[in-house]
Coordinates of C-alpha atoms in Angstrom, one line a residue:
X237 CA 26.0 114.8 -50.3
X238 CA 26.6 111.1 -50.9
X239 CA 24.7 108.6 -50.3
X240 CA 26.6 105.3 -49.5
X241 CA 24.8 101.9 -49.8
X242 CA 26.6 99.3 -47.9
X243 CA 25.5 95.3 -48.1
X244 CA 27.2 92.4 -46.9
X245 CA 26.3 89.0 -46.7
X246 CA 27.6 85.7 -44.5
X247 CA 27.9 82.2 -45.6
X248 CA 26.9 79.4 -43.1
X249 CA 28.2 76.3 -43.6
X250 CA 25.7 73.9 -41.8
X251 CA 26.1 70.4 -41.0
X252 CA 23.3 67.9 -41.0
X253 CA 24.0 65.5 -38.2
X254 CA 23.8 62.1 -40.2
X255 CA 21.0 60.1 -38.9
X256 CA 20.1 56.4 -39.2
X257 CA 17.7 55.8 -41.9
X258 CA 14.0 54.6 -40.3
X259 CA 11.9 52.1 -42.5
X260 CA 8.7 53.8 -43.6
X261 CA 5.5 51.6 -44.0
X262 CA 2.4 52.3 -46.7
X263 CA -0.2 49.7 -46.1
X264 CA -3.7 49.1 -47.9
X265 CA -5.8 47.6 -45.0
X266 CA -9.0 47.9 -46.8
X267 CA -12.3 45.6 -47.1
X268 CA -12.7 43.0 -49.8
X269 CA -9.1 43.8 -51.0
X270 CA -5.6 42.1 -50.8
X271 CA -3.6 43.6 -47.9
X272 CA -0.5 45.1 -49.9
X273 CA 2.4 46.5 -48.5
X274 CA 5.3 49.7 -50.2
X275 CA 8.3 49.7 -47.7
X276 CA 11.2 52.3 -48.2
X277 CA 13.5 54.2 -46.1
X278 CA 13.6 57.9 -44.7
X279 CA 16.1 59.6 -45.9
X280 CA 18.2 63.4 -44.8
X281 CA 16.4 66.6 -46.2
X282 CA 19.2 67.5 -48.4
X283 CA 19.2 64.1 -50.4
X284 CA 17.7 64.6 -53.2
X285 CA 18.4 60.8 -54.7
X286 CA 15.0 58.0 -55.0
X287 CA 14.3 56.4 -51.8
X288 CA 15.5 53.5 -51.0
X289 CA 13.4 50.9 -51.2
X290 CA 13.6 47.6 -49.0
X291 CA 13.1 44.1 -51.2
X292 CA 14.3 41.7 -48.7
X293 CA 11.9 41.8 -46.0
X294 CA 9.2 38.7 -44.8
X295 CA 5.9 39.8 -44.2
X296 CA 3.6 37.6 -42.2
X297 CA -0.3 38.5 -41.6
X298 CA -1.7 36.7 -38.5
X299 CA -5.4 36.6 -37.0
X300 CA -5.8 38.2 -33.8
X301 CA -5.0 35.0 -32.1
X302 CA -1.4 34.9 -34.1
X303 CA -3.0 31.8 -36.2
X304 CA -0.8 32.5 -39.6
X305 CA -2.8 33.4 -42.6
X306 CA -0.1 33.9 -44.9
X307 CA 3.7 34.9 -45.6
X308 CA 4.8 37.1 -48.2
X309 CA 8.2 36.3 -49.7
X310 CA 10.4 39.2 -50.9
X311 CA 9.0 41.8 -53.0
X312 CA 9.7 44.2 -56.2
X313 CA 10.6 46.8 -56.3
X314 CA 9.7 47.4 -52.8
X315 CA 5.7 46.4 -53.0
X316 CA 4.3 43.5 -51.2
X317 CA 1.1 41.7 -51.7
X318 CA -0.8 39.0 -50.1
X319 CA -1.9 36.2 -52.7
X320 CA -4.5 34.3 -50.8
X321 CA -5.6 36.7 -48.1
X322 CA -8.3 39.5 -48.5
X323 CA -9.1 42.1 -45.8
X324 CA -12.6 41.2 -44.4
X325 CA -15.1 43.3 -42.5
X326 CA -14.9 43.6 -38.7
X327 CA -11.7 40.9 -38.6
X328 CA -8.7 42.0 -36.9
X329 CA -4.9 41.2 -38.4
X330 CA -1.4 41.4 -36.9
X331 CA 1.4 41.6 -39.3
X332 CA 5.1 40.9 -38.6
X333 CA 8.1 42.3 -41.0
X334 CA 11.1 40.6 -40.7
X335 CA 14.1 42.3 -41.7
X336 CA 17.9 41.3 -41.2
X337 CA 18.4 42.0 -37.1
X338 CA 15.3 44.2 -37.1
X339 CA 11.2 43.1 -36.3
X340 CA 8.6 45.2 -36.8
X341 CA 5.0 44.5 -35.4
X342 CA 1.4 45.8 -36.0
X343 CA -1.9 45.6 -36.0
X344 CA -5.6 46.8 -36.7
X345 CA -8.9 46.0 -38.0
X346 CA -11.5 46.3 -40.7
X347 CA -14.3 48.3 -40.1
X348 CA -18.0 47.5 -40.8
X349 CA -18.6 48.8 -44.0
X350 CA -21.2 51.8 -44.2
X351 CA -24.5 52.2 -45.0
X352 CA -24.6 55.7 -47.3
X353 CA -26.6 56.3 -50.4
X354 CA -27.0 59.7 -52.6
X355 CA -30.4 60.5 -51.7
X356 CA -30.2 63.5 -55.0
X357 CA -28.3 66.0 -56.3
X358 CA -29.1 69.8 -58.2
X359 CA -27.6 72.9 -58.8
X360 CA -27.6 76.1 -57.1
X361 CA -25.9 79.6 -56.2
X362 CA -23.3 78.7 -53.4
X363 CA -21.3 81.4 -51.6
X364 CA -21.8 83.1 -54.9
X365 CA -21.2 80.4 -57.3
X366 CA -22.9 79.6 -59.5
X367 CA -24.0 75.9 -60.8
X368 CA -22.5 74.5 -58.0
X369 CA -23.4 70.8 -58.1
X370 CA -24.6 69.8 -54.5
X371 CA -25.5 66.5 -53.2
X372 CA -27.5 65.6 -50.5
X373 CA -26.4 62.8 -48.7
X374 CA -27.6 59.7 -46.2
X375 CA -25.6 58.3 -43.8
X376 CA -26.5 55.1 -41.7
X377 CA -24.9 55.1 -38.5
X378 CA -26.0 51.8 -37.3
X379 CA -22.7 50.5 -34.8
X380 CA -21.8 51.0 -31.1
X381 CA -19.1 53.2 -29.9
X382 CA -17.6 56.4 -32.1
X383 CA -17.1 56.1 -35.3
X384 CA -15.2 57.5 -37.7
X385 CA -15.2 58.6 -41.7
X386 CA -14.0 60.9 -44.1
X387 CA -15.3 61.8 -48.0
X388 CA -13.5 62.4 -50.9
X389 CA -14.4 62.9 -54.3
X390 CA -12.8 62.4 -57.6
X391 CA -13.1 64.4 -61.0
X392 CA -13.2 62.7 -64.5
X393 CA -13.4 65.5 -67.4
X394 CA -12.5 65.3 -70.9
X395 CA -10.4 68.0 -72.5
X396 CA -10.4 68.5 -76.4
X397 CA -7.8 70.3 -78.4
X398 CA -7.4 70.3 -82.1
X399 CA -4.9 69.8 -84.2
X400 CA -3.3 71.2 -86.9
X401 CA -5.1 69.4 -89.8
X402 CA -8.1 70.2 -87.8
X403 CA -9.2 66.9 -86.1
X404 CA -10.2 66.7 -82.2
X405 CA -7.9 65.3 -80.1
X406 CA -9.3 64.0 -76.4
X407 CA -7.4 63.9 -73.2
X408 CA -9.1 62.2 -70.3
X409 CA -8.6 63.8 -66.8
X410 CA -8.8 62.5 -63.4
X411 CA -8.5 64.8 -60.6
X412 CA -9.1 64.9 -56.8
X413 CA -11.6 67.6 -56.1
X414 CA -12.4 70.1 -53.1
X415 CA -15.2 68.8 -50.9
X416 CA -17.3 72.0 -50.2
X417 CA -19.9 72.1 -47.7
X418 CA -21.1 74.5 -45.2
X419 CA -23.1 71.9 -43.3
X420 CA -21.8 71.6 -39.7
X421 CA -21.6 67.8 -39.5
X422 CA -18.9 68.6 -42.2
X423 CA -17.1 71.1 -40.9
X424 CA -17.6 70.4 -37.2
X425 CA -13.7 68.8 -37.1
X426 CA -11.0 71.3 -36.7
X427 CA -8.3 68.7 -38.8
X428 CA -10.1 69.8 -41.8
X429 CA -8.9 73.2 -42.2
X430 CA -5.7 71.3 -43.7
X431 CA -7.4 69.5 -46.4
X432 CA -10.4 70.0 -48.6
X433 CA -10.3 67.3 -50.7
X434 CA -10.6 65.1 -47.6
X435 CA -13.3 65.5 -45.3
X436 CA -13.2 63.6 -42.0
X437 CA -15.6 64.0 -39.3
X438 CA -17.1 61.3 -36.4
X439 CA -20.8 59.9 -35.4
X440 CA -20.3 62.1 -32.4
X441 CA -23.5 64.1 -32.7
X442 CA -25.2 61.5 -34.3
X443 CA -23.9 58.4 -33.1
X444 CA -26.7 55.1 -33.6
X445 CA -28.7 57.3 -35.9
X446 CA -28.9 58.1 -39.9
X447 CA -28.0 61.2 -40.6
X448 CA -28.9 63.4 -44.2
X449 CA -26.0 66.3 -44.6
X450 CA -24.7 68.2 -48.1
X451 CA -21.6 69.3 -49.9
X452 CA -20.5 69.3 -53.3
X453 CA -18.4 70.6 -55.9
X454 CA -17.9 73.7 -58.3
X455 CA -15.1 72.5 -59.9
X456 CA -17.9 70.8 -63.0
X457 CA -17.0 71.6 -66.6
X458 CA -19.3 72.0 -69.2
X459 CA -17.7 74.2 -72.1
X460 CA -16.6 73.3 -76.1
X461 CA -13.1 72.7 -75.0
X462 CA -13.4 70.5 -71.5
X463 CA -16.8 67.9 -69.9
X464 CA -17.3 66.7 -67.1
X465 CA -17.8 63.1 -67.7
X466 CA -18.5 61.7 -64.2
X467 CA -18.1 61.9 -60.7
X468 CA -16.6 59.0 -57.9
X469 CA -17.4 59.7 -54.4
X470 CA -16.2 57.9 -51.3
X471 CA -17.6 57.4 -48.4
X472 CA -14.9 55.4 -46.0
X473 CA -15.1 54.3 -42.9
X474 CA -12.1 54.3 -40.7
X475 CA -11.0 52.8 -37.5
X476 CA -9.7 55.1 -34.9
X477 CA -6.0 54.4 -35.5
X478 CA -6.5 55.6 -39.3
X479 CA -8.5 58.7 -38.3
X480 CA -5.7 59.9 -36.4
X481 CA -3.0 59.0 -39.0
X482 CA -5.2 60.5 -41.6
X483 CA -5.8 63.8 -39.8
X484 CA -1.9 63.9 -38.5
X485 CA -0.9 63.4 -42.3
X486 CA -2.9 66.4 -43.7
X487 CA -1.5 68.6 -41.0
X488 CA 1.9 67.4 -42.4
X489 CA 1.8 67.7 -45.5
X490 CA -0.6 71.4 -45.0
X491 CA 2.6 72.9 -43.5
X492 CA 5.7 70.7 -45.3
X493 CA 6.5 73.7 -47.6
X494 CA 6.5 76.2 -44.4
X495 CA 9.7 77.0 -42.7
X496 CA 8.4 78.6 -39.7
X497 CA 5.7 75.9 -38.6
X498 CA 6.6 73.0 -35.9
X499 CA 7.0 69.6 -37.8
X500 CA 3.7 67.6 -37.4
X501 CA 4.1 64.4 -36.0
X502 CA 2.1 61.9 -37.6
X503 CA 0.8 59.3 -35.6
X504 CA 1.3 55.8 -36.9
X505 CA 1.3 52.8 -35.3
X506 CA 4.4 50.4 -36.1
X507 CA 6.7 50.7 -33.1
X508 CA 10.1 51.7 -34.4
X509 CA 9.3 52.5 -37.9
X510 CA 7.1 55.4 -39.7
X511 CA 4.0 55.1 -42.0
X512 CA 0.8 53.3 -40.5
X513 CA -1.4 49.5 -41.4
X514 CA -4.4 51.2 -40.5
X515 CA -8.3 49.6 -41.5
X516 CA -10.8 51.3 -43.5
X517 CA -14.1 50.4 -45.4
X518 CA -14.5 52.0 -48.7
X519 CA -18.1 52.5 -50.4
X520 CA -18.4 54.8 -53.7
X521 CA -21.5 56.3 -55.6
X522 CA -20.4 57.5 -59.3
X523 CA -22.1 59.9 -61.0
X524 CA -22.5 59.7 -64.9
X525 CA -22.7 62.9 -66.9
X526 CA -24.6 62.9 -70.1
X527 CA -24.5 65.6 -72.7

């Protein structure tokens, strides 16, 4: 008897359709900072050349009553910055970009910033870990209406090698870290099964009231080759147009390398173009490490 194996295989030619390329907005709308600005254009999923970026545009930031703060001439590069105008707390600011035969409007504010605070911090067994570095943290929810934040928290380590002729060498590390927590104001909000190293939550079961909740970290190092040298955590406070963004973005980019999910549309807020201007208030407690 003879066993036969038989394989064959079909090449599909498929055509893209050619689409119009959409501008794509990155704001920084945040407290006590200058209001900057990255614009560059989508382009097809089998282009695998830099973005284009977009240097020609005028960018002009109004008050809520369209009184003119200030107009940004061209950028680099495709970055924009304001010169004279910083984001302030609880102001709202409309921006118009002005591009050949094409307007673009916008708009949101800045939130009140937060009253948070590390109230202490030790080390325990978690979920069978062990010297996982909890914190236990204090929350002021002092404004009217829901609210919204989210937590993140970055790494700094040190990592030593040595060389040949036997002296140290030191690399310092910066890393953005898992959030862990198993305490329910943490873990209450379904969006963040599709990110760990961004929490968000809202004041809904707390709203008007200070609230004490803990997560934390097992990521610390402490051996003769790699320290943990410290610890930034931030506590930011968003406005309801940047929660959603925020939560529709880690959905994207969760499932981007998955061929079989349903693209995730992420809600921004410039009519006709991608990307968001979107307030937040940012407070961070760092944690020093001594050895």
């Amino acid at each position: 008897m003879f066993l036969v194996l038989f394989s064959c295989r079909k090449q599909i030619d498929f055509q893209l359709p050619t689409q119009t390329q959409s501008l794509v907005v990155n704001s920084n709308l945040c407290a006590d900072s200058f209001i900057s600005f990255t614009l560059k254009y989508t382009q097809a999923i089998n282009d695998n050349t830099k973005p284009l970026l977009e240097n020609n545009a005028i960018i002009e930031i109004f008050t809520k009553d369209t009184l003119l703060l200030e107009t940004i001439p061209m950028g680099s590069n495709g970055h924009y910055l304001s010169v004279n105008t910083k984001a302030q707390a609880s102001l709202f600011y409309l921006v118009k970009i002005s591009l050949p035969g094409k307007v673009y409007w916008m708009g949101d504010s800045v939130p009140s910033p937060s009253q948070s605070k590390i109230l202490k911090t030790d080390s325990i067994i978690f979920q069978g870990k062990e010297n996982f570095f909890r914190i236990n943290y204090q929350l002021k929810d002092l404004q009217n209406g829901l609210d919204y934040y989210g937590i993140k928290m970055k790494h700094y380590c040190e990592l030593y090698t040595l060389k040949p002729n036997g002296d140290k060498d030191t690399t310092l590390i910066e890393e953005w870290i898992d959030v862990e927590t198993i305490d329910p104001i943490l873990t209450e909000d379904q969006n963040n099964k599709f990110s760990k190293k961004h929490l968000l939550f809202s004041d809904k079961y707390f709203n008007g009231s200070p609230i004490i909740f803990n997560f934390g970290t097992g990521a610390l190092a402490n051996s003769i080759s790699k320290k943990t040298k410290s610890i930034v955590i931030y506590m930011e406070h968003y406005t309801r147009q940047a929660y959603d963004y925020y939560s529709t973005l880690n959905e994207h980019i969760f499932y981007q390398n998955d061929p079989f999910s349903q693209p995730t549309l992420v809600k921004g807020n410039i009519n006709g173009a991608y990307g968001s201007f979107t307030g937040k208030n940012v407070h961070n407690d760092s944690l020093i490490f001594k050895y």
